[in-house]
Short mmCIF file of C-alpha atoms in Angstrom, two decimals:
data_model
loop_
_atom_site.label_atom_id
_atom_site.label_comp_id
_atom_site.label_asym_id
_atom_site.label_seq_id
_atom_site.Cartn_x
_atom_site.Cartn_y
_atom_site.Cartn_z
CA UNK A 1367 0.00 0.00 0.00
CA UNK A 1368 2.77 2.07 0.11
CA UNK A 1369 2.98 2.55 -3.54
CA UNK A 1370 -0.75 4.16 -3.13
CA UNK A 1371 0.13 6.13 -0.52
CA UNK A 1372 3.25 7.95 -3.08
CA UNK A 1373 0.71 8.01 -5.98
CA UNK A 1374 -1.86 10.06 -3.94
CA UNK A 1375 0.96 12.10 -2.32
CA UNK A 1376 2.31 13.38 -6.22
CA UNK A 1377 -1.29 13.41 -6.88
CA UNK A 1378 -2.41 16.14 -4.55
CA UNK A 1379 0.97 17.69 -4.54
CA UNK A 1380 0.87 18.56 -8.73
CA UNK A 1381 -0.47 21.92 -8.14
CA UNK A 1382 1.70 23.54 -5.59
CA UNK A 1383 5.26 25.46 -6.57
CA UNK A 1384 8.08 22.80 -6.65
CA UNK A 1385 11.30 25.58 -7.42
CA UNK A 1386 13.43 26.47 -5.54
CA UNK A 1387 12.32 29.00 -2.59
CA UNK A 1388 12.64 33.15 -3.23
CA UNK A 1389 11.25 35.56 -0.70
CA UNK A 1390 10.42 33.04 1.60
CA UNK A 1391 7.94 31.35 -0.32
CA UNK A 1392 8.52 28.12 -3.06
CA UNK A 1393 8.38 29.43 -7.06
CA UNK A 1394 7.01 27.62 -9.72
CA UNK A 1395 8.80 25.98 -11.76
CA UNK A 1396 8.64 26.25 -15.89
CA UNK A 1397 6.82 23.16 -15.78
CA UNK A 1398 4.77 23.66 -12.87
CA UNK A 1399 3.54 27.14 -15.11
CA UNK A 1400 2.71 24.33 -18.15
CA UNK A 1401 0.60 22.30 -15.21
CA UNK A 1402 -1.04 25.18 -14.40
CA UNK A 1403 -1.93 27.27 -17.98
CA UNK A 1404 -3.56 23.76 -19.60
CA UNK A 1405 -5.76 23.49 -16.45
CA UNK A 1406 -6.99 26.63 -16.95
CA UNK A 1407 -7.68 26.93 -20.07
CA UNK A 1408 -9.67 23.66 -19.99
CA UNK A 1409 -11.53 25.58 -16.71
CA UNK A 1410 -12.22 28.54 -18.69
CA UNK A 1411 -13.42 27.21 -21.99
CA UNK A 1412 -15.77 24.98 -19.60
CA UNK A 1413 -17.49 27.15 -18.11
CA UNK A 1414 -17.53 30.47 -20.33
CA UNK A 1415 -19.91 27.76 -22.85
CA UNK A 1416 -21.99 26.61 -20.22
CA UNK A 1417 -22.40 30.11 -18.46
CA UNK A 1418 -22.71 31.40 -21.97
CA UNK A 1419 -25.43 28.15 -22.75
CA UNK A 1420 -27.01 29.10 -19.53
CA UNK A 1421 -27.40 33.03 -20.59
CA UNK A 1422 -29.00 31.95 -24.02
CA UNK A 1423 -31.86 29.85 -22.86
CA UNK A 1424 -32.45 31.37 -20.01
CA UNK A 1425 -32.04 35.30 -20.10
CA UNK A 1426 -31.42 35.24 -24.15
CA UNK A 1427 -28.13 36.82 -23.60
CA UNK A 1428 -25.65 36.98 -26.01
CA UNK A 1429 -22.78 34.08 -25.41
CA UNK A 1430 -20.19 36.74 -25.01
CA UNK A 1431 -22.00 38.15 -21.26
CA UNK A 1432 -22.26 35.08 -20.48
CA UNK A 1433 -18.51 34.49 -20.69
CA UNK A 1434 -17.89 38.26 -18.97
CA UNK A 1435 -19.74 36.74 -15.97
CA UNK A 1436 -17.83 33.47 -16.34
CA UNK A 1437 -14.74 35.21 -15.78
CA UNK A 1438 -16.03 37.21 -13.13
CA UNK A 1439 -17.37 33.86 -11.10
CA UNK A 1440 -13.81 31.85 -11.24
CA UNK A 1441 -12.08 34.86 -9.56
CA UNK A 1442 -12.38 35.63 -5.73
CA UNK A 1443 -16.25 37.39 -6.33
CA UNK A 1444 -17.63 33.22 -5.88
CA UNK A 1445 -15.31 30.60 -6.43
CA UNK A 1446 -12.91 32.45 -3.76
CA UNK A 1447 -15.57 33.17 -1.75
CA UNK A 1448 -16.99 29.74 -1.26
CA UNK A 1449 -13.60 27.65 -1.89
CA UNK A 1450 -10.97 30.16 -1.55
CA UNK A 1451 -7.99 27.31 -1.43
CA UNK A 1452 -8.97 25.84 -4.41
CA UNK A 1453 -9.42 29.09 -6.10
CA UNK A 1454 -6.21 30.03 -5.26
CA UNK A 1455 -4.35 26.29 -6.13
CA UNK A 1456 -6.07 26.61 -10.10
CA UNK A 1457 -5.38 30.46 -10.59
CA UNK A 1458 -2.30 31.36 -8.30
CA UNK A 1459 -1.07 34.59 -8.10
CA UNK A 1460 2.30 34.00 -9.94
CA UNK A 1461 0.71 32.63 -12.92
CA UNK A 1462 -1.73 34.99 -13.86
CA UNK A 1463 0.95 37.62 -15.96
CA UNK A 1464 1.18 34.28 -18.17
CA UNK A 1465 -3.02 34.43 -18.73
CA UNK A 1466 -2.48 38.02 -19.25
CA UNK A 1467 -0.44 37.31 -22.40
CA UNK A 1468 -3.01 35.02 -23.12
CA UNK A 1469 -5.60 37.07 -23.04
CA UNK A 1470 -4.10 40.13 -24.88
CA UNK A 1471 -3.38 37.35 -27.60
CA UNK A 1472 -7.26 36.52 -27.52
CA UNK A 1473 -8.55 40.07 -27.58
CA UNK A 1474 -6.35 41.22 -29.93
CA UNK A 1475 -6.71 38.93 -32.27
CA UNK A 1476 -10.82 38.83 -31.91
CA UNK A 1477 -10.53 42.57 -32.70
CA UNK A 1478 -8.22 41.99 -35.68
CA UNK A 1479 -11.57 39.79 -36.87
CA UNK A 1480 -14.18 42.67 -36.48
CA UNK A 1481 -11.92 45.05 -38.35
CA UNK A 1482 -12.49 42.31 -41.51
CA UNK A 1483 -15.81 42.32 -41.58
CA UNK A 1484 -16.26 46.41 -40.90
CA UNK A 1485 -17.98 47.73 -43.94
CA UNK A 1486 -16.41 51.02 -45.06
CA UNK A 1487 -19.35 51.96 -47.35
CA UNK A 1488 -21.68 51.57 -44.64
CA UNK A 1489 -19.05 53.87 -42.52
CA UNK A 1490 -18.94 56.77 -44.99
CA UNK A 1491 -22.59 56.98 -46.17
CA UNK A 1492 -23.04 57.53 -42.28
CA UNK A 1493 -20.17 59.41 -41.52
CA UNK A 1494 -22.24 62.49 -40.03
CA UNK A 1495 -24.34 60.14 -37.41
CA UNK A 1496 -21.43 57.84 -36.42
CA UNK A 1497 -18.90 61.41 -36.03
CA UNK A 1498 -22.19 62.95 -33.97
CA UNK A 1499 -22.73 59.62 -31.97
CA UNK A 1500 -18.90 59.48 -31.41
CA UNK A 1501 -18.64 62.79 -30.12
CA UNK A 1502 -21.92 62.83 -28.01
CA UNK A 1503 -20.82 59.80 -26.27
CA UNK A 1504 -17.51 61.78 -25.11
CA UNK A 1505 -18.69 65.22 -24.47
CA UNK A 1506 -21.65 64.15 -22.39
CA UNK A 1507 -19.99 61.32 -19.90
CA UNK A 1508 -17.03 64.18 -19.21
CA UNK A 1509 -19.74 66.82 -18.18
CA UNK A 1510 -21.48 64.54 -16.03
CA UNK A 1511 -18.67 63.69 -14.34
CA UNK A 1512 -17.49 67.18 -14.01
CA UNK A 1513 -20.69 67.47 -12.11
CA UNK A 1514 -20.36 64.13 -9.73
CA UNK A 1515 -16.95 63.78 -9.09
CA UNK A 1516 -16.64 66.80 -6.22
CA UNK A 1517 -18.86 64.62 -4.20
CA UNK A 1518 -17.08 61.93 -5.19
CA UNK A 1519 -13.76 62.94 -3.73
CA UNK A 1520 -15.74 63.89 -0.21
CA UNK A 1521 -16.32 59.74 0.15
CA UNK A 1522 -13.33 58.07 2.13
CA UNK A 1523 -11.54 54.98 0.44
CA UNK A 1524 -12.80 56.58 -3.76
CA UNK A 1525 -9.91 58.15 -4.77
CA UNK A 1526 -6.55 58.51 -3.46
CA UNK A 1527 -5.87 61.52 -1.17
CA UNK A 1528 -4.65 64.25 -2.42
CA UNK A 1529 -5.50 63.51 -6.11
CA UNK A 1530 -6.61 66.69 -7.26
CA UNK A 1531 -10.49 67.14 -8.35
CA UNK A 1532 -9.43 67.98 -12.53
CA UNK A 1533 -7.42 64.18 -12.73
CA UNK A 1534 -10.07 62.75 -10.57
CA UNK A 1535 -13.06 64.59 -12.66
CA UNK A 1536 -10.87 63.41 -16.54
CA UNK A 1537 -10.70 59.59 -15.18
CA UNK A 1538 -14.28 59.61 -13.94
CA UNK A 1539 -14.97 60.95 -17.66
CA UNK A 1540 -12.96 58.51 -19.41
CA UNK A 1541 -14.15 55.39 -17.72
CA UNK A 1542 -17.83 56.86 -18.19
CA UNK A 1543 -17.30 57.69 -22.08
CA UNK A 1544 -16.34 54.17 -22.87
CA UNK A 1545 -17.99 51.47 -25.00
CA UNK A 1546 -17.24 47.62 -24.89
CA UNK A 1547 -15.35 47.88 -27.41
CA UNK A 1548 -14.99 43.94 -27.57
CA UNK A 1549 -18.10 43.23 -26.16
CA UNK A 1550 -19.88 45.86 -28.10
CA UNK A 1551 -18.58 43.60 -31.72
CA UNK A 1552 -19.72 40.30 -30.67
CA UNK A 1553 -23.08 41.71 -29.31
CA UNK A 1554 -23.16 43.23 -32.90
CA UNK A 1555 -21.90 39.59 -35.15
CA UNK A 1556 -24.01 38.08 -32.64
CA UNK A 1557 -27.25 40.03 -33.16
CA UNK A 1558 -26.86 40.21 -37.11
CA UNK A 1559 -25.68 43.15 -37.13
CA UNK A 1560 -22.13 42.87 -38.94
CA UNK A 1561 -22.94 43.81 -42.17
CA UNK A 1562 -25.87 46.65 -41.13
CA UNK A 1563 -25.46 50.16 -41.50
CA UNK A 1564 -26.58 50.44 -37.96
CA UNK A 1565 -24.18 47.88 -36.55
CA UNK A 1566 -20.92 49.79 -38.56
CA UNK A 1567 -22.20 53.41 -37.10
CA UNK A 1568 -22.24 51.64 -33.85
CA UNK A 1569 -18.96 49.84 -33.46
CA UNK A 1570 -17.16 52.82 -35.27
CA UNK A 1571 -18.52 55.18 -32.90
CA UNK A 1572 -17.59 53.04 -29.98
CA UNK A 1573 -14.07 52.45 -31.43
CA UNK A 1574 -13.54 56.56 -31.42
CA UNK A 1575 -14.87 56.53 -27.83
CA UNK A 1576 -12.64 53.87 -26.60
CA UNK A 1577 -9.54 55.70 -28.37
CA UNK A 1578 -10.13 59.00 -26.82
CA UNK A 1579 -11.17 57.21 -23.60
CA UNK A 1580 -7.49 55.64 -23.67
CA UNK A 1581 -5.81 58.97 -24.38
CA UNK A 1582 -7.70 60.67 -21.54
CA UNK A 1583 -5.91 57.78 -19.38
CA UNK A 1584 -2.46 58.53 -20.95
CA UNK A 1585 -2.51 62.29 -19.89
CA UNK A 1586 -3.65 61.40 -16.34
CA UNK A 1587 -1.16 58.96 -16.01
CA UNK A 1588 1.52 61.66 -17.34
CA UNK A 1589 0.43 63.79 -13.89
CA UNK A 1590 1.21 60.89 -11.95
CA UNK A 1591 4.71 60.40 -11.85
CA UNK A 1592 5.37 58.49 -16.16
CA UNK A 1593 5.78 61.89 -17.41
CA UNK A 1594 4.37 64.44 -20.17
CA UNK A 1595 5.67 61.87 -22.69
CA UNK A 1596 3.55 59.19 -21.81
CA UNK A 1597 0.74 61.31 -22.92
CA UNK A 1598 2.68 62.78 -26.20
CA UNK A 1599 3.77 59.36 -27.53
CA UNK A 1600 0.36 57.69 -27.35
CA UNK A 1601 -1.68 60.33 -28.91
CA UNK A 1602 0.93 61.57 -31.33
CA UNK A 1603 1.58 57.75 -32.02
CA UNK A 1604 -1.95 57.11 -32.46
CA UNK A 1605 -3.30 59.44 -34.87
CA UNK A 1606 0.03 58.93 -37.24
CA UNK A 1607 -0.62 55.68 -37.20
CA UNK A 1608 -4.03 55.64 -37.83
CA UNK A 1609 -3.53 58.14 -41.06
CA UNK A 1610 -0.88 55.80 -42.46
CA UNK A 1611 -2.84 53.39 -42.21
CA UNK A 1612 -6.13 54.53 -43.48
CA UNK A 1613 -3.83 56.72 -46.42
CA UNK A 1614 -1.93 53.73 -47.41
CA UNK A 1615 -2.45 50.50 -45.88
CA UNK A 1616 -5.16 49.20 -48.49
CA UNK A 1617 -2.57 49.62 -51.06
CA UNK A 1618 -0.08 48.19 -49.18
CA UNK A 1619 -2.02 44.93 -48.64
CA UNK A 1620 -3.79 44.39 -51.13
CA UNK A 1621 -0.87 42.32 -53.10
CA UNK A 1622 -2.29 39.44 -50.01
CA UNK A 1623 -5.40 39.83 -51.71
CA UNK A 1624 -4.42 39.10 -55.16
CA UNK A 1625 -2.40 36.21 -54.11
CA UNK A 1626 -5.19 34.11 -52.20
CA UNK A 1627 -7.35 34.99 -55.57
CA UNK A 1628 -5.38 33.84 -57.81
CA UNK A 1629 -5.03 30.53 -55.85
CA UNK A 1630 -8.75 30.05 -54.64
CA UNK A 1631 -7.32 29.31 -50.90
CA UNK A 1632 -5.38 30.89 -48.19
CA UNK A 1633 -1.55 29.25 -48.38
CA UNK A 1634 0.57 28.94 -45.21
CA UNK A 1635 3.01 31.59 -46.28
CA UNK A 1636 -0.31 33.78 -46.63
CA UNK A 1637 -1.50 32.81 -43.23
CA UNK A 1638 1.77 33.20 -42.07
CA UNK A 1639 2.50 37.01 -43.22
CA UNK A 1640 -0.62 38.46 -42.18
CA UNK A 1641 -0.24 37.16 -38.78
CA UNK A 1642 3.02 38.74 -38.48
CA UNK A 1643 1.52 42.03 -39.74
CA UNK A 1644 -1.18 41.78 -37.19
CA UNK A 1645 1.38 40.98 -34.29
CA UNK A 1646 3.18 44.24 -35.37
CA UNK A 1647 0.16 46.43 -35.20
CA UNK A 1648 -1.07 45.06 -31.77
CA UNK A 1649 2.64 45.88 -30.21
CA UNK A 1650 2.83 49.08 -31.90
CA UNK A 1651 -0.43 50.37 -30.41
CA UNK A 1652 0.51 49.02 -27.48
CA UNK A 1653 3.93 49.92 -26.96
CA UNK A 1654 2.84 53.58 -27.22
CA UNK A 1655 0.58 53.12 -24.63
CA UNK A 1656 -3.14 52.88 -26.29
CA UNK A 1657 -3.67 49.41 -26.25
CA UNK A 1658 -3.15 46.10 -28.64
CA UNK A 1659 -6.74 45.67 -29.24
CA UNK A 1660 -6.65 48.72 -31.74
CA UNK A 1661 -3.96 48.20 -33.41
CA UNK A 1662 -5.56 44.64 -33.77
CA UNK A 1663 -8.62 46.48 -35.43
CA UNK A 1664 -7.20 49.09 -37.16
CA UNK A 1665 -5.10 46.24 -39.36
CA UNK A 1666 -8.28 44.25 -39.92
CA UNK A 1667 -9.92 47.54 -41.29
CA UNK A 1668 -6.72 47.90 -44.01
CA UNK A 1669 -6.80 44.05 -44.87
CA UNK A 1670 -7.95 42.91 -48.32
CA UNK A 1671 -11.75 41.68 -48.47
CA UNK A 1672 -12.95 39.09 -50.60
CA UNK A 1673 -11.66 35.71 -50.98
CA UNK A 1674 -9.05 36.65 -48.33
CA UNK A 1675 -11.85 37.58 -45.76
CA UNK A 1676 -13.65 34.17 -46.09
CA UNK A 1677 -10.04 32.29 -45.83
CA UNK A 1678 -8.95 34.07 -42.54
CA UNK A 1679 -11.97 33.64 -40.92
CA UNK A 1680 -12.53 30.13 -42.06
CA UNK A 1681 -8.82 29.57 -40.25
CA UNK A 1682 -8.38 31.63 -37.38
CA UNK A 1683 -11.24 33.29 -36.09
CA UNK A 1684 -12.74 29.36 -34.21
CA UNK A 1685 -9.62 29.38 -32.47
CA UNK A 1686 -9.86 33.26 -31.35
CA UNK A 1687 -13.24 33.14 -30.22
CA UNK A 1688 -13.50 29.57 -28.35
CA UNK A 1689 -9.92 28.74 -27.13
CA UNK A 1690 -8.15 32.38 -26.80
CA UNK A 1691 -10.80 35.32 -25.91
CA UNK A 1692 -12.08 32.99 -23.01
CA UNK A 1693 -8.52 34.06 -20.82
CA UNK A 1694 -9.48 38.15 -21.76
CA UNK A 1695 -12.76 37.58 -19.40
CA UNK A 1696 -11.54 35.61 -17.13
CA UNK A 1697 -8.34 37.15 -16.10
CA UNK A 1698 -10.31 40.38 -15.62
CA UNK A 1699 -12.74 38.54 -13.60
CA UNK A 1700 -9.56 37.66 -11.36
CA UNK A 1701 -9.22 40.76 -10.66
CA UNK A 1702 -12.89 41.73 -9.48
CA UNK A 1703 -14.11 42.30 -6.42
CA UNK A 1704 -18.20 42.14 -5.85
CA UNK A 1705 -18.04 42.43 -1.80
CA UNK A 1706 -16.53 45.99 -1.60
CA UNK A 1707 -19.78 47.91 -1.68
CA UNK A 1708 -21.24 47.22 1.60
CA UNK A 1709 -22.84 50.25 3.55
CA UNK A 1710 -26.19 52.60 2.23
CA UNK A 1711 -23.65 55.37 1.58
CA UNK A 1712 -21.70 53.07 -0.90
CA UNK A 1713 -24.70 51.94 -2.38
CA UNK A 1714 -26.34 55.12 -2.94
CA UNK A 1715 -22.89 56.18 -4.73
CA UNK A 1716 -22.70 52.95 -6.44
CA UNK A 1717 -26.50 54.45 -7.86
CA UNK A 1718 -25.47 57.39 -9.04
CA UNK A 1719 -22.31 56.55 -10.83
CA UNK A 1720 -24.56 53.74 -12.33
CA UNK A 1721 -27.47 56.12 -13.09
CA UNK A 1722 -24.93 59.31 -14.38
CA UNK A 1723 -23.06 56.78 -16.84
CA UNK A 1724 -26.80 55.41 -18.26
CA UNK A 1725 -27.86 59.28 -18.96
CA UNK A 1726 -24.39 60.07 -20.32
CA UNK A 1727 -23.78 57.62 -22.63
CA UNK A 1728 -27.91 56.24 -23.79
CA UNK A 1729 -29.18 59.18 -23.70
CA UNK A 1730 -26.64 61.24 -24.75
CA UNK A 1731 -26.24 58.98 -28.21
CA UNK A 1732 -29.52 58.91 -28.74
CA UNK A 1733 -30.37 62.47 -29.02
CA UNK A 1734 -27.28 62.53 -31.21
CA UNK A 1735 -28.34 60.17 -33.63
CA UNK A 1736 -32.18 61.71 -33.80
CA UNK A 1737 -30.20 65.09 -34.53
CA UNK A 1738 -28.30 63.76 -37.45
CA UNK A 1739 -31.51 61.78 -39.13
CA UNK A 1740 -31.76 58.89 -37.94
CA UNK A 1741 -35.60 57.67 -36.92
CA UNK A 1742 -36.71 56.99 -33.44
CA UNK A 1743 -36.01 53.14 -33.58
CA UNK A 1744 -32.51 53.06 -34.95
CA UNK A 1745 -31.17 55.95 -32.56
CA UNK A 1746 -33.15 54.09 -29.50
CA UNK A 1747 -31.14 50.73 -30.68
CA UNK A 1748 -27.59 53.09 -31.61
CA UNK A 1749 -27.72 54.29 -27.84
CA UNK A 1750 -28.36 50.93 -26.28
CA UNK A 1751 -25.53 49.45 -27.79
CA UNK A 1752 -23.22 52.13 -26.79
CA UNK A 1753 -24.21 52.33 -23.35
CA UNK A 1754 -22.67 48.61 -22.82
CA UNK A 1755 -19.49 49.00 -20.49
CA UNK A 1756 -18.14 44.96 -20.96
CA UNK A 1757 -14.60 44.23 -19.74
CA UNK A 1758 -13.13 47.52 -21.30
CA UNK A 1759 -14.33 49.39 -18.52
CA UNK A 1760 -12.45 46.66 -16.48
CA UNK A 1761 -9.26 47.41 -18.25
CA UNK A 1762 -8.88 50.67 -17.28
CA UNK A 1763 -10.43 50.81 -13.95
CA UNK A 1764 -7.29 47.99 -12.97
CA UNK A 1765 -5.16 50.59 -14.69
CA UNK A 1766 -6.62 53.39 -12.35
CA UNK A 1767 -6.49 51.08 -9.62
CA UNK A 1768 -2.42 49.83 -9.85
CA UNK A 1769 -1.39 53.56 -10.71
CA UNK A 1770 -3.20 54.27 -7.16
CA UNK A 1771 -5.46 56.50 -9.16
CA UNK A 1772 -8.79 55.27 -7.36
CA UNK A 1773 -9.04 53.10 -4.22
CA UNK A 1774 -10.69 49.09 -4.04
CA UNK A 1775 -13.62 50.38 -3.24
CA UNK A 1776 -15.02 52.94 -6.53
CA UNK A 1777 -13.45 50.01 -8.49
CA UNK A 1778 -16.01 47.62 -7.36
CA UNK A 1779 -18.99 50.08 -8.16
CA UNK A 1780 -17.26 50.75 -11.47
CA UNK A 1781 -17.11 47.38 -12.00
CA UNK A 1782 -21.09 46.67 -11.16
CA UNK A 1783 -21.98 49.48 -13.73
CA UNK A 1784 -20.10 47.66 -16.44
CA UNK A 1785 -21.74 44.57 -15.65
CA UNK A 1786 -25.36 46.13 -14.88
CA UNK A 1787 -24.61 48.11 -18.65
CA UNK A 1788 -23.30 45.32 -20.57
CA UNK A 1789 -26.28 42.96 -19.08
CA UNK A 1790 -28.87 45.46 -20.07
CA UNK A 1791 -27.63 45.94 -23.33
CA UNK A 1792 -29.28 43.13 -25.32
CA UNK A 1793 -32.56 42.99 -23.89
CA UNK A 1794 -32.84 46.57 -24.13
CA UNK A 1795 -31.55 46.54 -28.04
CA UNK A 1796 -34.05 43.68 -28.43
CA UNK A 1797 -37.07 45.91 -27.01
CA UNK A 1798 -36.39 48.80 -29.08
CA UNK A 1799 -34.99 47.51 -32.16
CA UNK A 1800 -34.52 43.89 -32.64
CA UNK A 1801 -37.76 42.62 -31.97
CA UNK A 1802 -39.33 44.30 -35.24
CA UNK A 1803 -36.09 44.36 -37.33
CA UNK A 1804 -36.75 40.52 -36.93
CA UNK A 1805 -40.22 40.59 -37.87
CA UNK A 1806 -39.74 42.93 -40.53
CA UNK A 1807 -37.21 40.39 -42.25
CA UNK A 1808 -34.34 43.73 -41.24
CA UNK A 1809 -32.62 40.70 -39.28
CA UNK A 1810 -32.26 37.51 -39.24
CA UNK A 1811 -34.06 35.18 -36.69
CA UNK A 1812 -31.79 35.44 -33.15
CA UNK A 1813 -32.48 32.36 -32.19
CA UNK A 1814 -30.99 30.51 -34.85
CA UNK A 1815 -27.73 32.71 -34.43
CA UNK A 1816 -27.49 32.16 -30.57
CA UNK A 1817 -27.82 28.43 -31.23
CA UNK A 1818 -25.06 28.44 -33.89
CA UNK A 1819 -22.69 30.56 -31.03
#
């Protein structure tokens, strides 16, 4: 029996560190990280489908909330509330910068998918409602919080002390004036909406918010200690960038194009080139300090469509979607807290940053999009799809919240208005514009999509 006894010994021991011992405490080994990463990713992928299979049938969510609050159960908000050892055993500390490489990867790469299918005519025939919608849902959330954020900084634990009320009031406003990016697309391919005119405004108009959102963020962060060039690099960067891209990109890729024509498939070198171009854009954008994810976009938008569309996503986009984007939600959800807001006073705060960043960004879109042409219906469904927060919001609130911008405890509310925002989304898109697109023949049946996610 002693042979059992060894066997359930390595066994039980396979999770914990097995290197040598640093700072007092054992380190993981290379192959302890391998042990760790394959377990999980199998976690993850199981239960972001059945959360996301759950969500469906039952609340006729989209699969991709479903996922957001998959990532936000395996972290300490339930499974390291009810078992916080074996929380901590399947997602320790010291391997979670190797699911955040992971997850940029799945993000990234998701993103560099939308920017294929983006329809540029759609885009420019309405230029004038997405520019309106755009701006609206940046000029409102940054008033709003001009008006909440001196009470704000009166509420112990917020912000830091001593942060002054103008960085406070431009974070507030950036974390306000942002759209799930992410999220926002795979509501959007999810819903039917890729190839719409509506659906292109939307996600174009969200992508603008995010960007200035993220450049907001750089010039706070320049005030706190990284310097004026932080904030110079990333929006210089940025917009030159951008204008190459959009100048000359097309040209430069569409020789990728021609080549997958002329052979009727995708060839490895293919495959192999555009990756690299992709990987280049995502640590261009990132190295200057906006994030991966656009750069991601932005070299989707300048691919080649066609044949070369159809290949790419026929080869890469299963992989981004079910084995990669999985580790974006979850290692955000890692990071959550749910059990921070716990007096009336926090709650009532929690309510009004909740209830200001509804007003801001719905209504604020909306009126936009009714001013610029568009009928009652489309600008009711425009500003319920912007108002969704997703894992975005997430992003940048951990940014806020390692750069000692904001304290534990406005990161928790921020974090329940993205997931009270994102969660609304769909339901309220369905009431006001869905449910008779569908009927109408506008869109295709939902439930045959949600069944095919």
């Amino acid at each position: 029996m002693n042979w059992l006894s060894e066997a359930w010994r390595v066994l039980t021991d396979v999770l914990n560190p097995h290197g040598p011992v640093v700072n007092t405490g054992q380190s993981y080994t290379p192959s302890d990280f391998s042990i760790h990463f394959f377990l999980q990713l199998a976690i993850i992928i199981a239960t972001c489908r059945i959360v996301g299979w759950l969500g469906q049938r039952l609340l006729k969510q989209p699969q991709v909330v479903g996922e957001m609050i998959a990532g936000v159960l395996l972290g300490p908000s339930l499974l390291g509330l009810i078992f916080p050892d074996l929380q901590n055993a399947i997602f320790p500390k010291d391997t979670r910068n190797m699911l955040y490489v992971g997850a940029q990867l799945g993000v990234g790469l998701y993103m560099f998918m939308v920017g294929l299918t983006l329809r540029l005519d759609h885009f420019r025939s309405k230029a004038k409602s997405a520019a309106a919608v755009s701006a609206a849902g940046i000029i409102a959330p940054f008033l709003l919080a001009a008006l909440i954020t001196p009470m704000l900084i009166t509420v112990p634990g917020l912000f830091t002390p001593g942060i002054s009320q103008s960085n406070a009031t431009l974070f507030m406003g950036a974390c306000i004036a942002l759209t799930a990016f992410p999220m926002l697309a795979r509501i959007i391919n999810e819903n039917g909406l890729s190839n719409s005119a509506l659906g292109t405004l939307t996600l174009t108009a969200g992508a603008f918010d995010d960007a200035a959102s993220w450049c907001v963020l750089a010039i706070v962060l320049a005030t706190f200690g990284a310097g004026a060039g932080v904030a110079v690099i990333a929006i210089g960067g940025a917009i030159l960038y951008t204008a190459f891209m959009l100048l000359f990109g097309r040209k430069l890729l569409a020789p990728l194009g021609r080549a997958v024509e002329r052979r009727g498939a995708m060839s490895m070198n293919i495959l192999a080139i555009t990756m690299l171009l992709f990987c280049l854009s995502a640590f261009l954008m990132d190295a200057i300090g906006i994030h991966a994810i656009f750069g991601g976009f932005l070299m989707g938008v300048c691919m080649p469509r066609g044949r070369f569309v159809e290949e790419l996503k026929q080869k890469v986009e299963p992989i981004a979607v079910v084995l990669l984007l999985p580790m974006f939600f979850t290692y955000s959800g890692l990071n959550t807290r749910m059990d921070m807001v716990n007096s009336v006073v926090l709650l009532l705060t929690a309510g009004l940053i909740l209830t200001a960043s509804i007003l801001a960004k719905f209504g604020a879109c909306y009126a936009a999009a009714r001013l610029t042409g568009e009928d009652n219906r489309t600008a009711l469904g425009i500003g319920a799809l912007m108002n969704s927060r997703g894992l975005m919001e997430l992003i940048i609130i951990n940014i806020g919240l390692q750069k000692g911008i904001i304290g534990p405890t406005l990161f928790s509310m921020l974090v329940l208005m993205a997931i009270v925002t994102t969660v609304m989304a769909t339901p309220l898109f369905e009431a006001v514009y869905g449910r008779k697109a569908r009927q109408t023949g506008e869109l295709e049946a939902r439930d045959a999509e949600l069944v095919a996610a």
